[in-house]
Coordinates of C-alpha atoms and ligand atoms in Angstrom, one line a residue:
X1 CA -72.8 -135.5 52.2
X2 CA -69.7 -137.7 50.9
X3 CA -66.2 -135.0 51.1
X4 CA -66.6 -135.2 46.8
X5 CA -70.0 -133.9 46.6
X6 CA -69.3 -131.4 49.0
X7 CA -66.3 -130.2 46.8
X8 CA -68.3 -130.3 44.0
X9 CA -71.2 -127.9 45.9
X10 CA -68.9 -125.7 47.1
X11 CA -67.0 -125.2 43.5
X12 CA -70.3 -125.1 41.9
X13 CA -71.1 -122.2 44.4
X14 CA -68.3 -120.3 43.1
X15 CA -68.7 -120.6 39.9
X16 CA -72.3 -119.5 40.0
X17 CA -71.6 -116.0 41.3
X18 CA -69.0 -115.8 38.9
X19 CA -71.1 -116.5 36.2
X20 CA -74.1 -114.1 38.1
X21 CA -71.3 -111.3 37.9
X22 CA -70.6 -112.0 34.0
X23 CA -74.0 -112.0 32.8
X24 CA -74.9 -108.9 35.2
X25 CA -71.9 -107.0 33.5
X26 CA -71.3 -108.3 30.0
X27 CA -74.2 -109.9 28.9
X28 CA -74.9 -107.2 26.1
X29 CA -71.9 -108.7 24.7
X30 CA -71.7 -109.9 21.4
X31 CA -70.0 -113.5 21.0
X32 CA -70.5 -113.5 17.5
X33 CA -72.7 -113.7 14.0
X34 CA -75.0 -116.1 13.2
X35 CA -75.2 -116.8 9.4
X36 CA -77.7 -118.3 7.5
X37 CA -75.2 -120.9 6.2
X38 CA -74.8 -121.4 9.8
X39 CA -78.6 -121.8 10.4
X40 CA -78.9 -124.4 7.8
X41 CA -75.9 -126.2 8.0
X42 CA -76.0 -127.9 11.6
X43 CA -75.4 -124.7 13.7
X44 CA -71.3 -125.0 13.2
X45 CA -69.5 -123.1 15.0
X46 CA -72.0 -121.2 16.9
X47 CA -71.2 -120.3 20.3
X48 CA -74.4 -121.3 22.0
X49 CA -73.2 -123.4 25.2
X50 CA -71.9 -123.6 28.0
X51 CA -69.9 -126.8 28.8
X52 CA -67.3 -127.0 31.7
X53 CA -66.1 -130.2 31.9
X54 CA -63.9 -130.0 28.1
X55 CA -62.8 -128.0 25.5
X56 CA -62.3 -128.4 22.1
X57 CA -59.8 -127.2 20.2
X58 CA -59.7 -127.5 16.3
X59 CA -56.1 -128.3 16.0
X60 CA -55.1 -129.4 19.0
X61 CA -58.0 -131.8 20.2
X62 CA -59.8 -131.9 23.3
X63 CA -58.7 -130.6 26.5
X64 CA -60.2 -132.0 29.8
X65 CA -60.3 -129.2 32.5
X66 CA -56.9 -127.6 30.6
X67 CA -55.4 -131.0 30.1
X68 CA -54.4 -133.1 27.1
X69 CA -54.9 -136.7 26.5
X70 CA -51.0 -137.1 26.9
X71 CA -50.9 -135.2 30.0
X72 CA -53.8 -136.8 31.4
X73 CA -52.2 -140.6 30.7
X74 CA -49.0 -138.5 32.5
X75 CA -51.0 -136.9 35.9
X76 CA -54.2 -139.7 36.4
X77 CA -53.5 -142.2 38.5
X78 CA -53.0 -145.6 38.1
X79 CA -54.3 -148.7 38.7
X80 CA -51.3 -151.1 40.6
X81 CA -48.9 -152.0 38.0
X82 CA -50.6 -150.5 35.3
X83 CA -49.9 -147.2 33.2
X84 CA -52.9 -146.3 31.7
X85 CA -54.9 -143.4 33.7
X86 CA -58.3 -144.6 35.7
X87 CA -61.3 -143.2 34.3
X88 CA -62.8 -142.8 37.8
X89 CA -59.7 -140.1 37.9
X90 CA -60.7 -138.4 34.8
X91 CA -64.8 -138.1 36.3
X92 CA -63.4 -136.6 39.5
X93 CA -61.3 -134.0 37.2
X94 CA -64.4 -133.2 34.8
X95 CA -66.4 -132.9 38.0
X96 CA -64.3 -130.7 40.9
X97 CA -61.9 -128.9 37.9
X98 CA -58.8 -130.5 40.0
X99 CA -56.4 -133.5 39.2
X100 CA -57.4 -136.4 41.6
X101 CA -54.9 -137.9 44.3
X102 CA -54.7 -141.8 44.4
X103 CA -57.5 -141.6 47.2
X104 CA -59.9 -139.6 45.5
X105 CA -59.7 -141.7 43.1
X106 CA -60.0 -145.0 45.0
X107 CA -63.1 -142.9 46.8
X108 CA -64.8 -143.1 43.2
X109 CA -64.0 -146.1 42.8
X110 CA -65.3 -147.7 46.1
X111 CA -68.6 -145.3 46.3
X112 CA -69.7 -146.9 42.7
X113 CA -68.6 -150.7 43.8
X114 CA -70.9 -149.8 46.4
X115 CA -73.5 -148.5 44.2
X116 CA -73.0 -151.4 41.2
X117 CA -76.1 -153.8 42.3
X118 CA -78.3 -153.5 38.6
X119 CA -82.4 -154.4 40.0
X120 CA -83.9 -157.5 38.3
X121 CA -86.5 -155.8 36.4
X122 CA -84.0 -154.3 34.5
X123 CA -82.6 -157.2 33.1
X124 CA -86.3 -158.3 32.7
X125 CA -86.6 -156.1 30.4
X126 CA -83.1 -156.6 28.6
X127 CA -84.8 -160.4 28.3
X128 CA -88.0 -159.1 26.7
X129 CA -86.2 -157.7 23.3
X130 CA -85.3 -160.6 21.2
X131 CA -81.4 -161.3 21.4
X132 CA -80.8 -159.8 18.2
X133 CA -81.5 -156.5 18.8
X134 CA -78.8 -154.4 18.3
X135 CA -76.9 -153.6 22.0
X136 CA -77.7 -150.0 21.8
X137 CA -81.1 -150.4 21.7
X138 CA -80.9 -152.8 24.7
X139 CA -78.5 -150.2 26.6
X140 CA -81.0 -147.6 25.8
X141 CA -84.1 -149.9 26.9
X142 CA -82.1 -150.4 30.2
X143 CA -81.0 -147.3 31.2
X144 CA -84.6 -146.3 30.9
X145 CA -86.1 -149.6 32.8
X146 CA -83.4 -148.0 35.1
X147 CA -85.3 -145.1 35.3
X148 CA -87.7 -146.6 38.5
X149 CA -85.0 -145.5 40.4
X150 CA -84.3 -141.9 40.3
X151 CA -84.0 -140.7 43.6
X152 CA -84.1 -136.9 41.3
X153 CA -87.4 -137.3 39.8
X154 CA -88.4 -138.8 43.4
X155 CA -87.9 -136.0 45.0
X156 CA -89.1 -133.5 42.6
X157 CA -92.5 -135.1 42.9
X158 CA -92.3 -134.6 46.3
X159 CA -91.8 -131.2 46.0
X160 CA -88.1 -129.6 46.5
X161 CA -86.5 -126.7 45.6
X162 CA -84.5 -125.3 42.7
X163 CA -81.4 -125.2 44.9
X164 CA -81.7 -128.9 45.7
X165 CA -82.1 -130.2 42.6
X166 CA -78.1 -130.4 42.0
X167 CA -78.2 -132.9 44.9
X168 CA -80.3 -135.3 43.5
X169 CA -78.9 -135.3 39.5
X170 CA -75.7 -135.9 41.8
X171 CA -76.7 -138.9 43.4
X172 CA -78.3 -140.4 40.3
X173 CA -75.1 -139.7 38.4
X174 CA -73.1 -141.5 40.7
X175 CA -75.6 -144.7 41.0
X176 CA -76.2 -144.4 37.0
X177 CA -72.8 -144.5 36.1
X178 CA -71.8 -147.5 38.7
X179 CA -74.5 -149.5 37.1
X180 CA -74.2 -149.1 33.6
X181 CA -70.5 -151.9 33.0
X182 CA -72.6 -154.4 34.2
X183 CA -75.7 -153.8 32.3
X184 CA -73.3 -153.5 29.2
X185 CA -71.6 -156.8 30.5
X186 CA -75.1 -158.3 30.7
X187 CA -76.3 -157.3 27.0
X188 CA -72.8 -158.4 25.7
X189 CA -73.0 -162.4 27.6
X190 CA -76.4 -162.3 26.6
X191 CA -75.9 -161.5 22.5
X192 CA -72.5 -163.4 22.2
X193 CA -72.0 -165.8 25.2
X194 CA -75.0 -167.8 25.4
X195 CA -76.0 -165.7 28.4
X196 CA -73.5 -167.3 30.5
X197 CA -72.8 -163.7 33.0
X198 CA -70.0 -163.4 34.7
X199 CA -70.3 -162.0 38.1
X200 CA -69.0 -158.8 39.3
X201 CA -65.9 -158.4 41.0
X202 CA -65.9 -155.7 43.8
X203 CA -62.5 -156.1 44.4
X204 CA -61.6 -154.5 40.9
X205 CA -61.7 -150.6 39.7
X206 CA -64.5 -149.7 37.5
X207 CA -63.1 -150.7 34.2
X208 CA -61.1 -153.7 35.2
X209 CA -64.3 -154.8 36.7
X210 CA -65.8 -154.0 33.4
X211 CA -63.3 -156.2 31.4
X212 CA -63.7 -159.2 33.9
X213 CA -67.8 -159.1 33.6
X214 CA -67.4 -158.8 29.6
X215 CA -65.1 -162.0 29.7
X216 CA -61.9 -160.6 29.2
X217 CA -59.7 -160.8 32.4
X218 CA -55.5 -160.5 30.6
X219 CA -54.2 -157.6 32.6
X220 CA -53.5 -155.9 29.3
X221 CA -56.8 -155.6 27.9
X222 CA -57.8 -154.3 31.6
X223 CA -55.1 -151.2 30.6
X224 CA -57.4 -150.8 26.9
X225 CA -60.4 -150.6 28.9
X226 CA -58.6 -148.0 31.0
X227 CA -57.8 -145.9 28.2
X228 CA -60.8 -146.3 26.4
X229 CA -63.0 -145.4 29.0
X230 CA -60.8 -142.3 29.4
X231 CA -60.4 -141.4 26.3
X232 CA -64.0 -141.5 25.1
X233 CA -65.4 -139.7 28.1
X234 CA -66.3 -136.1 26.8
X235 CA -65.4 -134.2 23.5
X236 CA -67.0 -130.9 24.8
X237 CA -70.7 -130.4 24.7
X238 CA -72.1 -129.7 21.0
X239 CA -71.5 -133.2 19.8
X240 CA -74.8 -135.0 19.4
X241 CA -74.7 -137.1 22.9
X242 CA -73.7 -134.5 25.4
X243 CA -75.8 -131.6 23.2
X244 CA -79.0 -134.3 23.2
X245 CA -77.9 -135.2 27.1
X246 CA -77.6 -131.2 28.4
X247 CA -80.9 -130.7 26.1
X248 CA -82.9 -133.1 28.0
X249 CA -81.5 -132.8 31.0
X250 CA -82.7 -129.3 30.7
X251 CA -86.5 -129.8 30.5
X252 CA -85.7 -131.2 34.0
X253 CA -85.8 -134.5 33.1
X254 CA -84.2 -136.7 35.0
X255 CA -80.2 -138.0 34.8
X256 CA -81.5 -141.8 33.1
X257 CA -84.1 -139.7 31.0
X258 CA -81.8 -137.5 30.0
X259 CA -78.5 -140.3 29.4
X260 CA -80.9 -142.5 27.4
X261 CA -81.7 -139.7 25.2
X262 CA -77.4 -139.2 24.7
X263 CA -76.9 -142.9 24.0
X264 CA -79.8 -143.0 21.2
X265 CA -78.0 -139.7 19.7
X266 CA -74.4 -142.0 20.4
X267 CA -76.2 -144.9 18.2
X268 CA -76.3 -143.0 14.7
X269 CA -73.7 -143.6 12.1
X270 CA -72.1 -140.3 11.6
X271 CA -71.6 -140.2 15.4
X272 CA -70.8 -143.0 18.0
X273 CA -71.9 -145.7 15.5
X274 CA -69.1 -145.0 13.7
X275 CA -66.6 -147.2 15.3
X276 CA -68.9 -150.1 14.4
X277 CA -68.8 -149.2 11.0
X278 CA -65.0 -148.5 10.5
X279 CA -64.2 -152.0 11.4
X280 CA -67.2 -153.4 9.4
X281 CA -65.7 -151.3 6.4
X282 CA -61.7 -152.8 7.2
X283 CA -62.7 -156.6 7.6
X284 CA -65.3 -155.9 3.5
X285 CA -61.8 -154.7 2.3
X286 CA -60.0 -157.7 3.9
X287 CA -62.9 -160.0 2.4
X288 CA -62.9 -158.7 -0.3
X289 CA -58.6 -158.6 -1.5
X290 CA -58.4 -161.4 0.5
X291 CA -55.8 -160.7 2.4
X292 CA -55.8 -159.3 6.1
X293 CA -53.0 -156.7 5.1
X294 CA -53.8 -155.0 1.9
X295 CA -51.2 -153.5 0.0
X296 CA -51.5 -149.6 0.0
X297 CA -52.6 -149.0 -3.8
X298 CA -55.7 -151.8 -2.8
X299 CA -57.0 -149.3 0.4
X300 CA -56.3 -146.6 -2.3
X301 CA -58.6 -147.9 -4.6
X302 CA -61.2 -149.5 -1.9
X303 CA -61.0 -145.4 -0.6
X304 CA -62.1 -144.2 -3.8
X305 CA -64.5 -146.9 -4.6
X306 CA -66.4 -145.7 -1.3
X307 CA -66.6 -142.2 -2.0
X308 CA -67.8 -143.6 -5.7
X309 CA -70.8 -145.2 -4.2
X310 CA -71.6 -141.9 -2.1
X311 CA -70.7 -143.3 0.6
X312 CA -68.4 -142.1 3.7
X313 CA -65.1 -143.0 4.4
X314 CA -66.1 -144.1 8.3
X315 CA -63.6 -142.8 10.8
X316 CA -62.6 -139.7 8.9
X317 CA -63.6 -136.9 9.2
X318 CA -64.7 -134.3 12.0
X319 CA -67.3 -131.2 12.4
X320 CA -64.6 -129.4 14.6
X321 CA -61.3 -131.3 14.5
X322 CA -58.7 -130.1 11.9
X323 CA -56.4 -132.7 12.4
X324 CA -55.6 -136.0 13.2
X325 CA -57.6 -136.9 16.7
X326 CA -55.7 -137.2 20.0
X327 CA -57.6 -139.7 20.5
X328 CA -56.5 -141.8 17.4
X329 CA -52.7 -140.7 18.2
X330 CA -53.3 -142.1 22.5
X331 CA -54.6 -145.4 20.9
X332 CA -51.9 -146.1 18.2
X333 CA -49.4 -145.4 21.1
X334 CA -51.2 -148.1 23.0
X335 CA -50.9 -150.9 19.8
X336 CA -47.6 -149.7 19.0
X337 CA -46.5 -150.7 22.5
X338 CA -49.4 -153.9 23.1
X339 CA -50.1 -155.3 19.5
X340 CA -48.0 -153.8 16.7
X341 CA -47.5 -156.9 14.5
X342 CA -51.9 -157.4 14.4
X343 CA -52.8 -157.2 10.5
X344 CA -56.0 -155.0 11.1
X345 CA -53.6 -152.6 13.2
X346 CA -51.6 -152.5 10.5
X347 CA -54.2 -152.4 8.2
X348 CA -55.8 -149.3 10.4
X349 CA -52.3 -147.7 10.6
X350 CA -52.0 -148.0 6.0
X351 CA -55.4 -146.5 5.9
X352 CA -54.0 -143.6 7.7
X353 CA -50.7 -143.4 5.3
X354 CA -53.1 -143.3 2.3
X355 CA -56.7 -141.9 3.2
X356 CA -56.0 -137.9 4.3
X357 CA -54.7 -137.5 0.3
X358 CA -57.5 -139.0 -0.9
X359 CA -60.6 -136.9 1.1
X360 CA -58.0 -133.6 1.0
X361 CA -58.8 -134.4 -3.3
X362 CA -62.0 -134.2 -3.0
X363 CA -62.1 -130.8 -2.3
X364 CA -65.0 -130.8 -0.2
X365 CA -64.3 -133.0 3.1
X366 CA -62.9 -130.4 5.6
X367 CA -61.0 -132.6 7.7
X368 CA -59.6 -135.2 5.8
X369 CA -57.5 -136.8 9.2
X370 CA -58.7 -139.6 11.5
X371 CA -61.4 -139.1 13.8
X372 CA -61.2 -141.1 17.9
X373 CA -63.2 -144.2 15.9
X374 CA -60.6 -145.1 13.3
X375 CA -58.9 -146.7 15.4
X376 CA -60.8 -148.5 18.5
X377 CA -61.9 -151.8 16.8
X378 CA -59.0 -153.2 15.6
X379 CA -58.0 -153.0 19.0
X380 CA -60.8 -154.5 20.9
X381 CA -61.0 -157.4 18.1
X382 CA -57.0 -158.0 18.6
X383 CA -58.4 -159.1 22.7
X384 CA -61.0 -161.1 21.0
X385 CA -63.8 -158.5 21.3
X386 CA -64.8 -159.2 17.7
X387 CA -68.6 -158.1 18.4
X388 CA -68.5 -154.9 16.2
X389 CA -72.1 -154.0 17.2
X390 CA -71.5 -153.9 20.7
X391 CA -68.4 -151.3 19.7
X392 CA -70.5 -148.5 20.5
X393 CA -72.0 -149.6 24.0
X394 CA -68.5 -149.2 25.3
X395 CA -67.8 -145.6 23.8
X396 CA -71.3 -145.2 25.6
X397 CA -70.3 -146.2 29.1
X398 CA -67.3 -143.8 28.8
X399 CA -69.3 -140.9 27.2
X400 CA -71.9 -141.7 30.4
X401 CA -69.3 -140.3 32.8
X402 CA -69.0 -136.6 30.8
X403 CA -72.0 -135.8 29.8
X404 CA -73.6 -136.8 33.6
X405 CA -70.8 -134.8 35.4
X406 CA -71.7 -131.8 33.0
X407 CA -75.4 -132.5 33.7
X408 CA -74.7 -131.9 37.7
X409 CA -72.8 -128.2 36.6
X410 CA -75.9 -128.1 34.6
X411 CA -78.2 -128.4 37.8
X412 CA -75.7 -126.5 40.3
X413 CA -75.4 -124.1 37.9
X414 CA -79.2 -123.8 37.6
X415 CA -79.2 -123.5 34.1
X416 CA -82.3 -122.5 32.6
X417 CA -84.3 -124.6 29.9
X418 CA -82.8 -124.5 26.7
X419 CA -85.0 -122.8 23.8
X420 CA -83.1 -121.7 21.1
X421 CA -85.1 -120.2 18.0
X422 CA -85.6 -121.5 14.9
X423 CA -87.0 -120.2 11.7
X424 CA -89.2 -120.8 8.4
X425 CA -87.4 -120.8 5.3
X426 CA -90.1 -118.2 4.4
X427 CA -88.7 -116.1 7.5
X428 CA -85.4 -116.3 6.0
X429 CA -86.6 -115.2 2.3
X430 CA -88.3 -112.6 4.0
X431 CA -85.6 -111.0 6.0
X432 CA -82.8 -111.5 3.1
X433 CA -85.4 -109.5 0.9
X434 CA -85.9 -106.8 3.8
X435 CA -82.2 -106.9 4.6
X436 CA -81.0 -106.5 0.4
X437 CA -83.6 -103.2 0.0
X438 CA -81.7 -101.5 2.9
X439 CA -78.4 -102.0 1.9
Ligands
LIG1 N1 -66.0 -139.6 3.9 C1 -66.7 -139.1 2.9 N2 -67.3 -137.9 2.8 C2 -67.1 -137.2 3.9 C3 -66.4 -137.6 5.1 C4 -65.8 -138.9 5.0 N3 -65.2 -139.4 6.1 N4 -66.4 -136.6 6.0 C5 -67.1 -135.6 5.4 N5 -67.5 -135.9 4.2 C6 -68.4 -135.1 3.3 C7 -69.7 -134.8 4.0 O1 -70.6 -135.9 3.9 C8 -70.1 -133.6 3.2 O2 -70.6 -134.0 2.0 P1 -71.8 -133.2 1.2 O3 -71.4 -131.8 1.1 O4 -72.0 -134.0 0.0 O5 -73.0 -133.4 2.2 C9 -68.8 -132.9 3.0 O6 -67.8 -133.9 3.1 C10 -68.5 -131.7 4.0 O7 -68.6 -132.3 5.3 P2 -67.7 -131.7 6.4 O8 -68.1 -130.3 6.6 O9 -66.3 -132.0 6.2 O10 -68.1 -132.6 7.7 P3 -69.4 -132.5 8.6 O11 -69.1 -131.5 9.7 O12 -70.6 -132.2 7.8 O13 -69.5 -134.0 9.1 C11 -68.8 -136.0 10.1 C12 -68.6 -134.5 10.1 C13 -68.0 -136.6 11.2 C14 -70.3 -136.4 10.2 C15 -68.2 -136.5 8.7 O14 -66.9 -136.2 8.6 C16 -68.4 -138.0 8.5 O15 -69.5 -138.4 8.1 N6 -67.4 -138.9 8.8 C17 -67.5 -140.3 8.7 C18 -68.3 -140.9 9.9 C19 -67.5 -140.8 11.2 O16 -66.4 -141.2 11.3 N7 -68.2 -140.3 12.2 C20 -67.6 -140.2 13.6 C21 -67.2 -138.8 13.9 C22 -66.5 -138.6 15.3 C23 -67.6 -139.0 16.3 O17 -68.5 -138.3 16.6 N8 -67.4 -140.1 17.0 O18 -68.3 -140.5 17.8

């Protein structure tokens, strides 16, 4: 076993009697109500997992094993010259629950090198879709044609036990993840570039790797991919991609079962999609004023025109969040320093100065403050990455490395299969009726 997986096994170990000792002594305990608002209204706020690698606070934003996005930019280290922190840092945190030294990190970072080599059939069947599929659909497809290789369901064929079966989702988390920049890479060439791919560079940590296969080889746009790769990586585990990712992962199906699952939960609108959409909804309002830097009053108006049509205001809002995202806060810190004179950052940065008013008016919209998406296109298209439909593949490569390093606790752990109940609305009639004649 590599020193990291034994790290992880031996953590895991502990944690396990420490959660045998809870449920043996407090599991009468009450978390709290379930209300039948609750029930119909997408399960907010329930307490119904149990997700190690982040938390979420509703003020604050998301915490990664205790630590913020600012502190993590702080403590991660770095790539040479650079000052953004290395995802393969961040994956090591979510995974052993301990900030990463400079070798751990260049551990990760050699072990998936090692691991990058994508088989042909999967691009065989990347080249069956037609090329305008959308690029989630053809990550999806992949990471299931991707599937042949699970050395996790493998084994379980074979016959192992329970206790082993940590091992394996380890191993296929490590090989998934080191495989999936340059099947990204390859959909992106493929759609945009005329299918001219660019050839990985082993030399190069996983994201600046990343940036060289996509096309993009300025050392600054290496530091975005950095960031974004961190800063995408895990929000917690109720959000639709790590929630659909544990879920699946949970009938025992295996890591690329289970990720491909995540990823088509990552493609809808209200969730990862969303970053595609913002900048879709910025460059209509450009089109449609005519200027790349409307005035204030014009995003006003173009706000309130979208919430006219019944439409939503993408990049706004948040089930949990109460206020503006870290996320958003880490990647205006990054223009501010790399791009702060691009009109659709400054267009991004007036929508912020005038949209919170406008949802707060509404009366309904519970968070009116920028969510992580908000913000991430108008970066990417100041590098050139203009391909807004690809926006979300990206998040999804990042999002890969929390919800598979959960997915091991989930295995180590031995979690059970996860059944929750539901009801009829007839049910619910029923027991309001029962529950009014005994008050
Ligand atoms: N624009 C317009 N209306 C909005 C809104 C927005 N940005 N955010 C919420 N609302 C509306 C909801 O649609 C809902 O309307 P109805 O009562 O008519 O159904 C009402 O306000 C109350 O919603 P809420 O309780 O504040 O928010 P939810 O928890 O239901 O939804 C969403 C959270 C993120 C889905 C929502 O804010 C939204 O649709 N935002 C825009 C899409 C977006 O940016 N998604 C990305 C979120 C972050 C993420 O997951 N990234 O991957």
């Amino acid at each position: 076993m590599g020193y990291v997986k034994d790290s992880f096994k031996s953590k895991a170990d502990q944690l396990s009697q420490e959660i045998k000792k809870i449920v043996a002594e407090h599991g009468e305990l009450v978390l709290d109500k379930v209300t039948v608002a609750q029930a119909y209204q997408g399960m907010r706020g329930i307490p119904g997992l149990i997700t190690e690698t982040s938390l979420l606070d509703s003020n604050e934003g998301i915490r990664f094993r205790g630590f913020s996005i600012p502190e993590l930019r702080e403590r991660l280290p770095k790539a040479e010259g650079g000052n953004e922190p290395l995802p393969e840092g961040l994956f090591y945190l979510m995974l052993i629950g301990e900030v990463p030294s400079a070798e751990n990190v260049e551990h990760i970072s050699a072990t998936w090198a090692r691991r990058s080599h994508v088989p042909n059939h999967v691009f065989d069947v990347i080249e069956a879709l037609p090329v305008s599929t959308h690029p989630m659909t053809q990550f999806c497809a992949a990471i299931l044609a991707l599937q042949t290789e699970s050395k996790f369901a493998k084994a379980y064929e074979e016959g192992i036990s329970k206790k082993e079966h940590w091992s394996y989702v380890y191993e296929d988390t490590m090989t998934l993840i080191a495989r999936l920049p340059r099947i990204a890479a390859y959909i992106y060439r493929r759609k945009y570039k005329n299918g001219e791919h660019i050839q990985p560079d082993g030399m190069l940590d996983w994201s600046a790797n990343f940036a060289h296969m996509l096309g993009f080889d300025s050392d600054s746009f290496k530091e975005l991919m950095r960031l974004y790769l961190t800063i995408h990586a895990d929000h917690e585990g109720g959000n639709v991609s790590a929630h659909t990712t544990h879920l699946v992962g949970s009938a025992l199906s295996d890591p690329y079962y289970s990720l491909t699952a995540g990823m088509a939960g990552l493609a809808g609108p209200l969730h990862g999609l969303a970053n595609q959409e913002v900048i879709r909804w910025i460059e209509e309002l450009q089109e449609k004023i005519g200027t790349q830097e409307p005035t204030k009053e014009q995003i006003a108006d173009y706000i309130k025109q979208t919430l006219s049509e019944g439409k939503v205001v993408p990049g706004y809002g948040h089930a949990v969040l109460r206020k503006t995202d870290p996320r958003f806060t880490a990647q205006m810190e990054f223009a501010k320093k790399h791009c702060p004179d691009d009109a659709t950052v400054k267009t991004v940065w007036n929508v912020y100065e005038v949209a919170p008013a406008i949802l707060e008016g509404t009366g309904k919209i519970k968070n009116p403050w920028p969510n992580v998406d908000a913000h991430s296109g108008s970066l990417l298209k100041h590098y050139g990455l203009v391909e807004e439909d690809f926006y979300t593949v990206l998040f999804g490569v990042s999002r890969s490395l929390g919800v598979l390093a959960s997915l091991c606790w989930d295995r180590a752990l031995g979690f059970p299969l996860e059944r929750p109940k539901s009801m009829t609305t007839e049910w619910i009639q029923k027991y309001i009726a029962q529950q009014t004649k005994l008050a």
